[in-house]
Tab-separated table of C-alpha atoms in Angstrom:
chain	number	residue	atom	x	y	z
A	1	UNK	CA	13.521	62.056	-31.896
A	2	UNK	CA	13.986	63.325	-28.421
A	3	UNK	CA	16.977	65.537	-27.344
A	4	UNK	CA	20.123	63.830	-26.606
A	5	UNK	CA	21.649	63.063	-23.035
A	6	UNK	CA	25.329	63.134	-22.700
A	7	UNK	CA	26.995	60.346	-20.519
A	8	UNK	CA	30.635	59.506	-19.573
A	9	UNK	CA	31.563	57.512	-22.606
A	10	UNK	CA	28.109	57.340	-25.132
A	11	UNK	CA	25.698	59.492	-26.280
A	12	UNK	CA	22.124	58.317	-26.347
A	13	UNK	CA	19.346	59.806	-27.783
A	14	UNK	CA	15.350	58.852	-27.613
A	15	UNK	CA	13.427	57.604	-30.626
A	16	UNK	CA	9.500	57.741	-29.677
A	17	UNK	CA	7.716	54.736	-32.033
A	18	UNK	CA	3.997	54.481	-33.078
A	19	UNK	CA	2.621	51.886	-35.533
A	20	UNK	CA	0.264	49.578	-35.889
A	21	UNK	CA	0.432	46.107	-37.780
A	22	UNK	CA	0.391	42.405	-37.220
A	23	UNK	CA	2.246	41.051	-34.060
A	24	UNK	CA	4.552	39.485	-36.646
A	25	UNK	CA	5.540	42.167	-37.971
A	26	UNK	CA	6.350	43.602	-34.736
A	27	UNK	CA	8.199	40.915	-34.067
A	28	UNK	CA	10.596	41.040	-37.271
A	29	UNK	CA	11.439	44.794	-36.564
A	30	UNK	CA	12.569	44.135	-32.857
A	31	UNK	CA	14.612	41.232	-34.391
A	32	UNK	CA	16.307	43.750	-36.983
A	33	UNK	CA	17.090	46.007	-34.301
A	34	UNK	CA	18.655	43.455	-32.401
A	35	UNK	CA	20.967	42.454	-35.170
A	36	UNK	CA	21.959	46.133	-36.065
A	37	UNK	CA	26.031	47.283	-35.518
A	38	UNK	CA	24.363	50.720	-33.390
A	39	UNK	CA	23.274	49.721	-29.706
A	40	UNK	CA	19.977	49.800	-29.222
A	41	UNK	CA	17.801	49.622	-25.803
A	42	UNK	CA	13.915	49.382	-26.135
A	43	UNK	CA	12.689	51.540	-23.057
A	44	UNK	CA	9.147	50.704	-23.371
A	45	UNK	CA	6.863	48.977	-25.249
A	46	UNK	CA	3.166	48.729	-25.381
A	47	UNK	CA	1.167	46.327	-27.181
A	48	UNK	CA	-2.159	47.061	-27.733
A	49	UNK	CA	-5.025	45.243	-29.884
A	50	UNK	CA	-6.795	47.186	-32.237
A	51	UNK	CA	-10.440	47.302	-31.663
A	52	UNK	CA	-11.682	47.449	-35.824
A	53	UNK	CA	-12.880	44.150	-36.946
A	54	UNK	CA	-10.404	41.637	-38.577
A	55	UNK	CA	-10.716	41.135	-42.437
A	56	UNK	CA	-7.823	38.793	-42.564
A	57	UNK	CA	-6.068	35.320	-40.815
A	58	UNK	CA	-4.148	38.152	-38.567
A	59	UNK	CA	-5.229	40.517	-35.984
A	60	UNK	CA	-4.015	44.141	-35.937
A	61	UNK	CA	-2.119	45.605	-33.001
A	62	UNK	CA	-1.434	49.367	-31.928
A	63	UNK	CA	2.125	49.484	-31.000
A	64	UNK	CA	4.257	52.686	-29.243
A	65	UNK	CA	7.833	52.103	-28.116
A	66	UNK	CA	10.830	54.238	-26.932
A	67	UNK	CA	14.161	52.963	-28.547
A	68	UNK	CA	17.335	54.546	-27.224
A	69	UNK	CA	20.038	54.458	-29.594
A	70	UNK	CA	23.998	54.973	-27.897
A	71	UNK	CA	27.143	56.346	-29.837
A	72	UNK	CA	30.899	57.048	-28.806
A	73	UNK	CA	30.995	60.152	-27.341
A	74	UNK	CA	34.135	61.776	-29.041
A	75	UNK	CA	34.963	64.389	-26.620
A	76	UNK	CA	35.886	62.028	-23.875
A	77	UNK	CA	38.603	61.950	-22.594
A	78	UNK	CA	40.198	58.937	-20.156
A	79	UNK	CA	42.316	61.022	-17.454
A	80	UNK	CA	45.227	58.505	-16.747
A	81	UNK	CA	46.576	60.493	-13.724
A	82	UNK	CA	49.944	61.290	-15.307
């Protein structure tokens, strides 16, 4: 985790991402993360293929990502103008 920036009405905060697996796999967590009840913004993402040799039907990627994640900032405060 990064440190968090304060906006207007949310509060986001950085999430820095490493892994490495199939591009399946990959796949299947950015489709979670779509689905989720938190708002989530991928950044960046780089997809990179790993250099080892395969020993299976799949070949292994290197992944890193940034994934922002937003909340309700609780000390706003809407000024009406009354």
């Amino acid at each position: 985790p990064r440190a968090e920036e304060t906006g207007q009405y949310f509060i986001s905060k950085d999430y820095s991402v490493k892994a490495s697996g199939t591009f399946l796999q990959f796949l299947i967590f950015f489709e979670r993360i779509g689905n989720a009840t938190r708002i989530y913004n991928v950044k960046s993402l780089k997809l990179t293929t790993n250099g080892a040799t395969r020993k299976g039907r799949f070949q292994i990627v290197n992944g890193e990502a940034i994934i922002q994640a937003y909340r309700f900032n609780p000390s706003f405060k809407v000024d009406r103008g009354f």
